[in-house]
Amino acid sequence: MKHKILTTAILTGAAAMTAAAATDALRFDPEAFTRQSITMPDGTQVGYKAYEGIFYVTNVEDSTYQTLNIYVPEHLAETGRVPILLRTYVGGYAASTAKSPSPADASGRALQEGYVVCIPGSRGNNSTVEADGKTIYTGIAPNGLLDLKAAVRYLRYNDALIPGDSELIFTDGTSAGGAMSSLLGATGNAGDYAEDLRKMGAADARDDVFAAICYCPITDLNHADMEYEWLYGCTNRGVRALSADQIVISDELAAECPEYINSLGLTETDGTPLTAANYKDYIKKFLIASAHRALQEGCEIPDSIGFTFYQDKSGPMGGGPGMGPRAGQRPPMGDGREAPSFGPGNMPRFNKTSDFVTGLDLDKYLSYVASVTPLKTPPAFDQMGVLIDTPSPENKEFADREGNPANFTDFSLRHRLGDPKASLDKDMVRRVEIMNPMNFIGTGRATTAPHWYIRHGAKDRDTSFLVPINLATKLQNAGYDVDFFLPWNRPHSGDYNLDDLFTWIASTLKTAN
Ligand code: DHB
């Protein structure tokens, strides 16, 4: 359903010509499509119109990446306003070309549901162009994010011409792409990006979105090192087997984390303040909730990984007093979903067998996670020049235009330079700040998406559990609708359990129709 029309500004002279040229260059052509189809895993053929290779800015710097594709299903959803799924394939903070939909992920499923799909390309930490005999790195932070914002603006600008409702954009990405999705969700219309977007020739339109879907977002980069060591430090002398030098770095980083946790001013859903003192118990609640649901769904959880269980000997629904929530205590979702909305509460007393989780030895569980996939060494993200010279993807993300990777925390900069007083320059501080969604939520600095779906696998060690938990909690505390969970036995991955995701999307849309 369309509810806006493009207006033509009344301008004169050269300004009018420039504006007209820019307007035309960013105008969507509804006739410029080919017909394509994909076969879904269930054998269904989904046909769609494909609009591909569309430039979403007028001052294109990198024509390989600054384009988007739009896919419009032959059978649009008939449930009122039609949403648009904006799927980014950014990984490792690298550049990503505009892709076509895949039957294996949310893009194909969205088309099957009758939703419009937009897949933008974006510059990243490895994209380059040659200019004046020099190699220019085009995708250093925040340029990849700016590209994705420009894509959102393109959809808004062309709302009257593109089927689907640009007021119902759902962004979706995994890992660094999950970070981008969280930034798109958190930073809508923020003035911090406005001048850069104007210079790029992005459409003059809003760039806030309706919902952000974030799988294992690798974000809060300037605190991620301390959060990693504070959580996983317990494994340093065990399964992680760090050297003495590495343990020194790990301990120094971990020591910085409590102050950061306390500075966030977060609370549990019942209002209990979250501090470094109770935060590990908070993490445990999410992991226990994950294990509970896994048991309910028939998974077996070994005794050896830290969980303790209640074994009910008196039959499937029996059991003595004081054993936690009873069957039926969980409030019904009303939409057929099993997931709790936010928080570790609502732990169902599963009735399939009689076991349920009574506790968790967190250190033991973290050692288990580290035994499945070796942990990163400290510092996990801003690693260049501390104990090794190799730059991480994040060091490359904060490179300069010549591609020289850079530190993005005072901690690592000081270690690299051997100068305890060194600090990031002003420009780097600004770049790091506007690449962190935590700086925008609940601040009035941006139009933050009202709806959030955040997932981080219960055995994903690419970043600390604190990163997604802080993100989800900050959003929830600020009053946004957050569906957050740590899915059991999931490693670093995304676009899984699409039934759950699309049930959530449908329930979210009900609030909009
Ligand atoms: C990704 C994974 C990482 O561990 C990381 O540090 C950055 C990006 C990724 O998969 O996108």
Coordinates of C-alpha atoms and ligand atoms in Angstrom, one line a residue:
M1 CA 0.0 0.0 0.0
K2 CA 1.5 3.3 -1.0
H3 CA 1.0 6.3 1.1
K4 CA 3.4 8.8 -0.2
I5 CA 4.1 10.5 -3.6
L6 CA 7.3 11.9 -4.8
T7 CA 7.2 15.6 -4.8
T8 CA 9.1 17.8 -7.3
A9 CA 10.8 20.7 -5.7
I10 CA 10.4 24.0 -7.5
L11 CA 13.9 25.2 -8.1
T12 CA 15.5 27.6 -10.6
G13 CA 18.5 27.8 -12.9
A14 CA 21.6 25.6 -12.3
A15 CA 20.3 24.3 -8.9
A16 CA 17.2 23.0 -10.7
M17 CA 19.3 21.2 -13.3
T18 CA 21.6 19.6 -10.8
A19 CA 18.7 18.5 -8.6
A20 CA 16.8 17.2 -11.7
A21 CA 19.8 15.2 -12.9
A22 CA 20.3 13.8 -9.4
T23 CA 16.7 13.0 -9.1
D24 CA 16.6 11.2 -12.4
A25 CA 19.7 9.2 -11.7
L26 CA 18.2 7.8 -8.5
R27 CA 14.7 7.3 -9.9
F28 CA 13.7 3.6 -9.9
D29 CA 12.5 2.3 -13.3
P30 CA 9.5 -0.1 -12.7
E31 CA 9.9 -1.5 -16.3
A32 CA 13.6 -2.4 -16.1
F33 CA 13.3 -6.0 -14.9
T34 CA 13.9 -9.5 -15.9
R35 CA 11.8 -12.5 -14.8
Q36 CA 13.5 -15.0 -12.6
S37 CA 12.7 -17.8 -10.2
I38 CA 14.2 -19.9 -7.5
T39 CA 13.2 -23.4 -6.2
M40 CA 12.7 -23.5 -2.5
P41 CA 13.8 -26.4 -0.3
D42 CA 10.1 -27.6 -0.2
G43 CA 10.1 -27.7 -4.0
T44 CA 8.0 -24.6 -4.5
Q45 CA 8.9 -22.4 -7.4
V46 CA 9.0 -18.7 -6.5
G47 CA 8.9 -16.4 -9.5
Y48 CA 9.9 -12.7 -9.2
K49 CA 10.8 -9.6 -11.1
A50 CA 14.5 -8.9 -10.8
Y51 CA 15.8 -5.3 -10.9
E52 CA 19.5 -5.6 -10.8
G53 CA 22.6 -3.4 -10.8
I54 CA 21.0 -0.2 -9.7
F55 CA 23.3 2.6 -8.4
Y56 CA 22.0 4.0 -5.2
V57 CA 24.2 7.1 -5.0
T58 CA 25.0 9.6 -7.7
N59 CA 28.7 10.1 -6.9
V60 CA 29.7 6.5 -7.4
E61 CA 33.2 5.8 -6.1
D62 CA 33.3 2.0 -6.5
S63 CA 31.0 0.7 -9.2
T64 CA 31.6 -2.9 -8.2
Y65 CA 29.9 -2.5 -4.9
Q66 CA 27.7 0.6 -4.8
T67 CA 24.7 -1.0 -6.5
L68 CA 21.6 -2.8 -5.2
N69 CA 19.2 -5.4 -6.5
I70 CA 15.5 -5.5 -5.9
Y71 CA 13.3 -8.6 -6.2
V72 CA 9.6 -8.3 -6.4
P73 CA 7.6 -11.6 -6.0
E74 CA 5.0 -12.4 -8.7
H75 CA 2.6 -13.0 -5.8
L76 CA 2.9 -10.2 -3.3
A77 CA 1.7 -10.9 0.2
E78 CA -2.0 -10.1 0.6
T79 CA -1.8 -9.2 4.2
G80 CA -2.0 -5.4 4.0
R81 CA 1.2 -3.5 3.7
V82 CA 4.1 -5.5 2.1
P83 CA 7.4 -5.3 4.0
I84 CA 10.9 -5.1 2.4
L85 CA 13.7 -7.4 3.6
L86 CA 17.0 -5.7 3.1
R87 CA 19.6 -8.5 3.4
T88 CA 23.3 -7.6 3.6
Y89 CA 25.9 -10.2 2.9
V90 CA 28.7 -8.3 4.6
G91 CA 31.1 -10.7 6.3
G92 CA 34.4 -10.0 7.9
Y93 CA 33.8 -6.3 7.4
A94 CA 34.7 -7.0 3.7
A95 CA 33.1 -5.6 0.6
S96 CA 30.0 -7.3 -0.6
T97 CA 28.5 -7.2 -4.1
A98 CA 24.8 -7.0 -4.6
K99 CA 23.6 -10.7 -4.7
S100 CA 20.6 -12.5 -5.9
P101 CA 18.2 -14.3 -3.5
S102 CA 19.0 -17.7 -2.1
P103 CA 16.5 -20.5 -1.4
A104 CA 18.7 -21.3 1.7
D105 CA 18.3 -18.1 3.6
A106 CA 15.9 -15.4 4.6
S107 CA 16.1 -13.7 1.1
G108 CA 14.4 -16.7 -0.7
R109 CA 12.0 -17.2 2.2
A110 CA 10.9 -13.6 2.1
L111 CA 10.1 -13.9 -1.6
Q112 CA 8.1 -17.0 -0.9
E113 CA 6.2 -15.1 1.8
G114 CA 5.4 -12.5 -0.8
Y115 CA 7.7 -9.8 0.6
V116 CA 9.9 -7.5 -1.5
V117 CA 13.7 -8.2 -1.1
C118 CA 16.5 -5.7 -1.5
I119 CA 20.1 -6.9 -1.6
P120 CA 22.6 -4.0 -1.7
G121 CA 26.3 -4.3 -2.3
S122 CA 28.6 -2.2 -0.1
R123 CA 32.2 -1.2 0.1
G124 CA 34.3 -2.9 2.7
N125 CA 37.8 -3.2 4.2
N126 CA 39.2 -4.9 1.0
S127 CA 37.6 -2.8 -1.7
T128 CA 39.9 -0.6 -3.8
V129 CA 39.9 1.6 -6.9
E130 CA 42.8 2.9 -8.8
A131 CA 43.0 6.7 -9.1
D132 CA 45.9 8.9 -10.3
G133 CA 48.1 5.8 -10.3
K134 CA 47.3 5.1 -6.6
T135 CA 45.3 2.4 -4.9
I136 CA 42.5 3.9 -2.8
Y137 CA 40.8 1.8 -0.2
T138 CA 37.2 2.7 -0.6
G139 CA 35.4 0.8 2.1
I140 CA 37.1 1.9 5.3
A141 CA 34.8 2.7 8.2
P142 CA 32.2 4.1 8.1
N143 CA 31.8 3.8 4.3
G144 CA 30.2 0.3 4.2
L145 CA 27.6 1.5 6.6
L146 CA 27.1 4.7 4.6
D147 CA 26.4 2.6 1.5
L148 CA 23.8 0.5 3.3
K149 CA 22.2 3.7 4.6
A150 CA 22.2 5.1 1.1
A151 CA 20.4 1.9 0.0
V152 CA 17.7 2.4 2.6
R153 CA 17.3 6.0 1.4
Y154 CA 17.0 4.8 -2.2
L155 CA 14.0 2.6 -1.1
R156 CA 12.4 5.5 0.7
Y157 CA 13.0 7.9 -2.1
N158 CA 11.4 5.6 -4.6
D159 CA 8.6 4.4 -2.3
A160 CA 5.9 5.3 -4.8
L161 CA 7.6 3.3 -7.6
I162 CA 8.8 0.2 -5.8
P163 CA 6.2 -2.4 -4.7
G164 CA 6.6 -2.9 -0.9
D165 CA 6.4 -0.3 1.8
S166 CA 9.5 1.5 2.7
E167 CA 8.1 2.2 6.1
L168 CA 8.4 -1.5 6.8
I169 CA 12.1 -2.2 6.0
F170 CA 13.6 -5.2 7.9
T171 CA 17.4 -5.2 7.8
D172 CA 19.1 -8.6 8.1
G173 CA 22.7 -9.7 8.4
T174 CA 25.1 -12.1 10.1
S175 CA 28.3 -11.4 12.0
A176 CA 29.9 -8.2 10.6
G177 CA 26.6 -8.1 8.6
G178 CA 24.7 -8.4 11.9
A179 CA 26.7 -5.5 13.1
M180 CA 25.7 -3.5 10.0
S181 CA 22.1 -4.5 10.6
S182 CA 22.3 -3.3 14.2
L183 CA 23.8 0.0 13.1
L184 CA 21.1 0.4 10.4
G185 CA 18.5 -0.2 13.2
A186 CA 20.1 2.0 15.8
T187 CA 21.3 5.0 13.8
G188 CA 18.4 6.0 11.6
N189 CA 18.6 9.6 10.4
A190 CA 21.4 10.5 12.8
G191 CA 23.1 13.7 11.9
D192 CA 26.5 12.1 12.3
Y193 CA 26.3 10.6 8.8
A194 CA 24.4 13.3 7.0
E195 CA 27.2 15.2 5.4
D196 CA 29.0 12.1 4.2
L197 CA 25.8 10.8 2.7
R198 CA 25.2 14.1 1.0
K199 CA 28.6 14.1 -0.6
M200 CA 28.1 10.6 -1.9
G201 CA 24.9 11.7 -3.6
A202 CA 22.6 9.6 -1.5
A203 CA 18.9 10.2 -2.0
D204 CA 17.5 13.0 0.1
A205 CA 15.3 10.8 2.2
R206 CA 15.1 9.3 5.7
D207 CA 17.2 6.2 6.6
D208 CA 15.5 4.9 9.7
V209 CA 14.1 1.3 9.4
F210 CA 11.2 -0.6 11.0
A211 CA 13.1 -3.6 12.3
A212 CA 16.6 -5.0 12.6
I213 CA 17.4 -8.7 12.4
C214 CA 20.9 -9.3 13.8
Y215 CA 22.6 -12.7 13.9
C216 CA 25.7 -12.8 16.0
P217 CA 26.6 -9.1 15.5
I218 CA 30.3 -8.5 15.8
T219 CA 29.8 -5.0 17.3
D220 CA 30.7 -2.7 20.2
L221 CA 34.2 -3.1 18.7
N222 CA 35.9 -0.7 21.1
H223 CA 34.8 -2.7 24.1
A224 CA 34.8 -6.2 22.6
D225 CA 38.4 -7.0 23.6
M226 CA 37.8 -6.4 27.3
E227 CA 34.4 -8.2 27.2
Y228 CA 36.1 -11.2 25.6
E229 CA 38.8 -11.4 28.3
W230 CA 36.5 -10.7 31.2
L231 CA 34.3 -13.6 30.1
Y232 CA 36.9 -16.2 28.8
G233 CA 39.8 -15.3 31.1
C234 CA 38.8 -18.3 33.2
T235 CA 40.0 -20.6 30.4
N236 CA 43.4 -18.9 30.0
R237 CA 45.4 -21.5 32.0
G238 CA 43.2 -24.4 30.9
V239 CA 41.8 -25.2 27.5
R240 CA 42.9 -21.9 26.1
A241 CA 46.5 -22.5 27.0
L242 CA 47.7 -19.0 26.7
S243 CA 51.4 -18.0 27.1
A244 CA 52.5 -15.9 30.0
D245 CA 52.6 -12.8 27.8
Q246 CA 49.1 -13.4 26.5
I247 CA 47.9 -13.9 30.1
V248 CA 49.2 -10.4 31.0
I249 CA 47.3 -8.8 28.1
S250 CA 44.2 -10.8 28.9
D251 CA 44.3 -9.8 32.6
E252 CA 44.9 -6.1 31.7
L253 CA 41.9 -6.1 29.3
A254 CA 39.6 -8.0 31.7
A255 CA 40.4 -5.5 34.4
E256 CA 38.9 -2.7 32.3
C257 CA 35.6 -4.5 31.8
P258 CA 33.8 -4.0 35.1
E259 CA 33.9 -0.2 34.8
Y260 CA 32.4 -0.5 31.3
I261 CA 29.6 -2.8 32.4
N262 CA 28.8 -0.5 35.4
S263 CA 28.8 2.5 33.1
L264 CA 26.0 1.1 30.9
G265 CA 23.4 1.5 33.7
L266 CA 21.4 -1.5 32.4
T267 CA 18.7 -3.3 34.4
E268 CA 17.1 -6.7 34.2
T269 CA 13.4 -6.7 33.1
D270 CA 12.4 -6.6 36.8
G271 CA 14.4 -3.4 37.3
T272 CA 17.3 -5.0 39.1
P273 CA 20.4 -3.0 38.3
L274 CA 23.0 -4.9 36.3
T275 CA 26.6 -4.5 37.5
A276 CA 29.8 -6.4 37.1
A277 CA 28.9 -8.1 40.4
N278 CA 25.7 -9.8 39.1
Y279 CA 26.3 -9.8 35.3
K280 CA 27.7 -13.3 35.1
D281 CA 24.5 -14.6 36.8
Y282 CA 22.6 -12.7 34.1
I283 CA 24.5 -14.4 31.4
K284 CA 23.8 -17.7 33.1
K285 CA 20.1 -17.1 32.9
F286 CA 20.2 -16.7 29.1
L287 CA 22.2 -19.9 28.8
I288 CA 20.0 -21.8 31.1
A289 CA 16.9 -20.6 29.2
S290 CA 18.6 -21.9 26.0
A291 CA 19.3 -25.3 27.5
H292 CA 15.8 -25.5 28.9
R293 CA 14.3 -25.0 25.5
A294 CA 16.7 -27.5 23.9
L295 CA 15.7 -30.1 26.4
Q296 CA 12.0 -29.3 25.7
E297 CA 12.7 -29.9 22.0
G298 CA 14.2 -33.2 22.7
C299 CA 18.0 -32.4 22.7
E300 CA 20.3 -34.3 25.0
I301 CA 22.7 -32.1 27.0
P302 CA 25.7 -33.9 28.4
D303 CA 26.4 -33.8 32.1
S304 CA 30.0 -32.8 31.4
I305 CA 29.5 -29.2 30.2
G306 CA 28.5 -27.4 33.3
F307 CA 24.7 -27.7 33.6
T308 CA 23.0 -29.4 36.5
F309 CA 19.7 -31.0 36.1
Y310 CA 16.7 -32.0 38.1
Q311 CA 15.8 -35.6 37.4
D312 CA 12.1 -36.2 38.2
K313 CA 11.7 -39.8 39.1
S314 CA 7.9 -39.8 39.5
G315 CA 6.8 -39.5 35.9
P316 CA 6.6 -37.0 33.1
M317 CA 4.5 -34.4 35.0
G318 CA 5.3 -35.4 38.5
G319 CA 7.9 -33.9 40.7
G320 CA 8.2 -32.5 44.2
P321 CA 8.1 -28.9 45.4
G322 CA 10.6 -26.2 44.7
M323 CA 11.6 -27.3 41.3
G324 CA 11.1 -24.2 39.3
P325 CA 8.4 -23.2 36.9
R326 CA 5.6 -25.5 36.3
A327 CA 4.0 -26.5 33.0
G328 CA 1.6 -23.8 31.9
Q329 CA 3.3 -21.0 33.8
R330 CA 4.7 -19.6 30.6
P331 CA 2.4 -17.0 29.2
P332 CA 1.0 -18.0 25.8
M333 CA 2.5 -16.0 22.9
G334 CA -0.9 -16.1 21.1
D335 CA 0.7 -16.6 17.8
G336 CA 1.8 -20.2 17.9
R337 CA 5.4 -19.4 18.8
E338 CA 7.3 -21.1 21.5
A339 CA 9.9 -18.5 22.0
P340 CA 9.9 -16.1 24.9
S341 CA 10.0 -12.5 23.8
F342 CA 12.8 -10.9 25.8
G343 CA 14.8 -12.1 28.7
P344 CA 15.7 -15.4 30.2
G345 CA 12.4 -15.7 32.1
N346 CA 9.5 -17.8 31.0
M347 CA 11.4 -21.0 31.3
P348 CA 9.0 -23.8 30.5
R349 CA 8.8 -26.9 32.7
F350 CA 9.0 -29.2 29.7
N351 CA 6.9 -32.3 29.9
K352 CA 8.5 -34.5 27.3
T353 CA 10.7 -36.1 29.8
S354 CA 11.2 -35.0 33.3
D355 CA 14.6 -33.3 33.4
F356 CA 15.2 -29.6 33.6
V357 CA 18.1 -27.4 34.2
T358 CA 18.7 -26.2 37.8
G359 CA 22.0 -24.5 37.5
L360 CA 25.1 -23.8 35.5
D361 CA 28.8 -23.8 36.3
L362 CA 29.6 -20.9 33.9
D363 CA 33.4 -21.4 33.8
K364 CA 32.9 -25.1 32.9
Y365 CA 30.5 -24.2 30.1
L366 CA 32.9 -21.6 28.8
S367 CA 35.7 -24.2 28.7
Y368 CA 33.4 -26.4 26.8
V369 CA 32.7 -23.6 24.2
A370 CA 36.5 -23.0 23.9
S371 CA 37.0 -26.8 23.4
V372 CA 34.6 -26.8 20.5
T373 CA 36.2 -23.8 18.7
P374 CA 39.5 -22.5 19.8
L375 CA 39.2 -19.0 21.3
K376 CA 40.7 -15.9 19.7
T377 CA 43.9 -14.8 21.4
P378 CA 44.0 -11.5 23.3
P379 CA 43.3 -8.9 22.1
A380 CA 40.6 -10.6 20.1
F381 CA 39.8 -7.7 17.9
D382 CA 42.2 -4.8 18.1
Q383 CA 45.1 -7.2 17.8
M384 CA 47.6 -5.5 15.5
G385 CA 50.9 -4.6 17.2
V386 CA 50.1 -5.9 20.6
L387 CA 51.5 -9.4 20.7
I388 CA 51.3 -10.0 16.9
D389 CA 51.7 -7.7 13.9
T390 CA 48.9 -9.2 11.9
P391 CA 45.9 -6.9 11.4
S392 CA 42.5 -8.3 12.2
P393 CA 39.5 -7.6 9.9
E394 CA 38.6 -4.8 12.4
N395 CA 42.1 -3.2 12.1
K396 CA 41.6 -3.2 8.4
E397 CA 38.1 -1.7 8.8
F398 CA 39.7 1.2 10.5
A399 CA 42.5 1.6 8.0
D400 CA 43.2 4.8 6.1
R401 CA 42.5 5.4 2.5
E402 CA 45.9 3.9 1.5
G403 CA 44.9 0.7 3.2
N404 CA 47.2 1.0 6.3
P405 CA 45.4 -0.9 9.1
A406 CA 45.0 0.9 12.4
N407 CA 44.3 0.5 16.1
F408 CA 40.9 1.5 17.2
T409 CA 41.3 1.3 21.0
D410 CA 43.7 3.3 23.3
F411 CA 44.6 0.0 24.9
S412 CA 46.1 -1.5 21.8
L413 CA 47.5 1.7 20.4
R414 CA 49.4 2.2 23.7
H415 CA 50.8 -1.3 23.6
R416 CA 51.8 -1.0 19.9
L417 CA 53.6 2.3 20.4
G418 CA 55.0 1.5 23.8
D419 CA 53.5 4.8 25.0
P420 CA 51.2 4.6 28.0
K421 CA 49.9 8.1 27.2
A422 CA 49.1 7.6 23.5
S423 CA 45.5 8.0 22.5
L424 CA 43.5 7.7 19.3
D425 CA 43.3 10.9 17.2
K426 CA 40.0 12.8 16.9
D427 CA 39.1 11.4 13.6
M428 CA 39.6 7.8 14.7
V429 CA 37.5 8.5 17.9
R430 CA 34.7 9.7 15.7
R431 CA 34.9 6.8 13.3
V432 CA 34.9 4.3 16.1
E433 CA 32.0 6.1 17.8
I434 CA 29.7 6.1 14.7
M435 CA 30.4 2.4 14.1
N436 CA 29.0 1.5 17.5
P437 CA 25.2 1.1 17.8
M438 CA 25.4 1.3 21.6
N439 CA 26.1 5.1 21.3
F440 CA 22.8 5.8 19.7
I441 CA 20.2 3.7 21.6
G442 CA 18.1 5.6 23.9
T443 CA 20.0 8.8 23.4
G444 CA 17.7 10.8 21.1
R445 CA 20.5 11.1 18.7
A446 CA 18.8 8.9 16.1
T447 CA 15.5 7.3 15.1
T448 CA 16.0 3.8 16.4
A449 CA 14.0 0.9 14.9
P450 CA 11.1 -0.1 17.1
H451 CA 11.6 -3.9 16.5
W452 CA 14.6 -6.1 17.0
Y453 CA 15.3 -9.8 16.5
I454 CA 18.8 -10.7 17.9
R455 CA 20.3 -14.1 18.0
H456 CA 23.8 -15.3 19.1
G457 CA 24.5 -19.0 19.2
A458 CA 25.1 -20.6 22.6
K459 CA 28.4 -21.9 21.5
D460 CA 29.5 -18.9 19.3
R461 CA 32.8 -17.6 20.5
D462 CA 33.5 -15.1 17.8
T463 CA 32.6 -12.4 20.3
S464 CA 31.8 -12.4 24.0
F465 CA 28.2 -13.1 25.1
L466 CA 28.3 -9.6 26.6
V467 CA 28.1 -8.0 23.2
P468 CA 24.7 -9.3 22.1
I469 CA 23.4 -9.3 25.7
N470 CA 24.3 -5.6 26.2
L471 CA 22.8 -4.7 22.9
A472 CA 19.6 -6.5 23.5
T473 CA 19.3 -5.2 27.1
K474 CA 20.1 -1.6 26.2
L475 CA 17.3 -1.7 23.6
Q476 CA 14.9 -3.4 25.9
N477 CA 15.6 -1.0 28.7
A478 CA 15.0 1.9 26.3
G479 CA 11.6 0.6 25.5
Y480 CA 12.1 -1.1 22.2
D481 CA 10.5 -4.4 21.2
V482 CA 13.3 -7.0 21.4
D483 CA 13.2 -10.7 20.7
F484 CA 16.5 -12.1 22.0
F485 CA 17.8 -15.6 22.4
L486 CA 21.0 -17.6 22.5
P487 CA 20.0 -20.7 20.4
W488 CA 21.3 -23.9 21.8
N489 CA 24.3 -25.6 20.2
R490 CA 24.6 -22.9 17.5
P491 CA 28.0 -21.8 16.4
H492 CA 28.8 -18.5 14.6
S493 CA 26.1 -18.5 11.9
G494 CA 22.9 -16.8 10.7
D495 CA 19.5 -17.0 9.0
Y496 CA 18.7 -20.2 10.8
N497 CA 15.3 -21.3 12.1
L498 CA 13.6 -19.3 9.4
D499 CA 10.1 -20.5 10.7
D500 CA 10.8 -18.7 13.9
L501 CA 12.1 -15.6 12.2
F502 CA 9.2 -15.3 9.8
T503 CA 6.7 -15.9 12.5
W504 CA 8.3 -13.1 14.4
I505 CA 8.2 -10.9 11.2
A506 CA 4.5 -11.6 10.8
S507 CA 3.7 -10.8 14.4
T508 CA 5.7 -7.6 14.1
L509 CA 3.8 -6.6 11.0
K510 CA 0.5 -7.0 12.9
T511 CA 1.5 -4.0 14.9
A512 CA 1.9 -2.0 11.7
N513 CA -1.3 -3.0 9.8
Ligands
DHB1 C1 33.3 -11.9 11.3 C2 33.7 -12.8 12.3 C3 34.7 -12.4 13.2 O1 35.1 -13.2 14.2 C4 35.1 -11.1 13.2 O2 36.0 -10.7 14.1 C5 34.6 -10.2 12.3 C6 33.7 -10.6 11.3 C7 32.3 -12.3 10.3 O3 32.1 -13.6 10.2 O4 31.8 -11.5 9.6

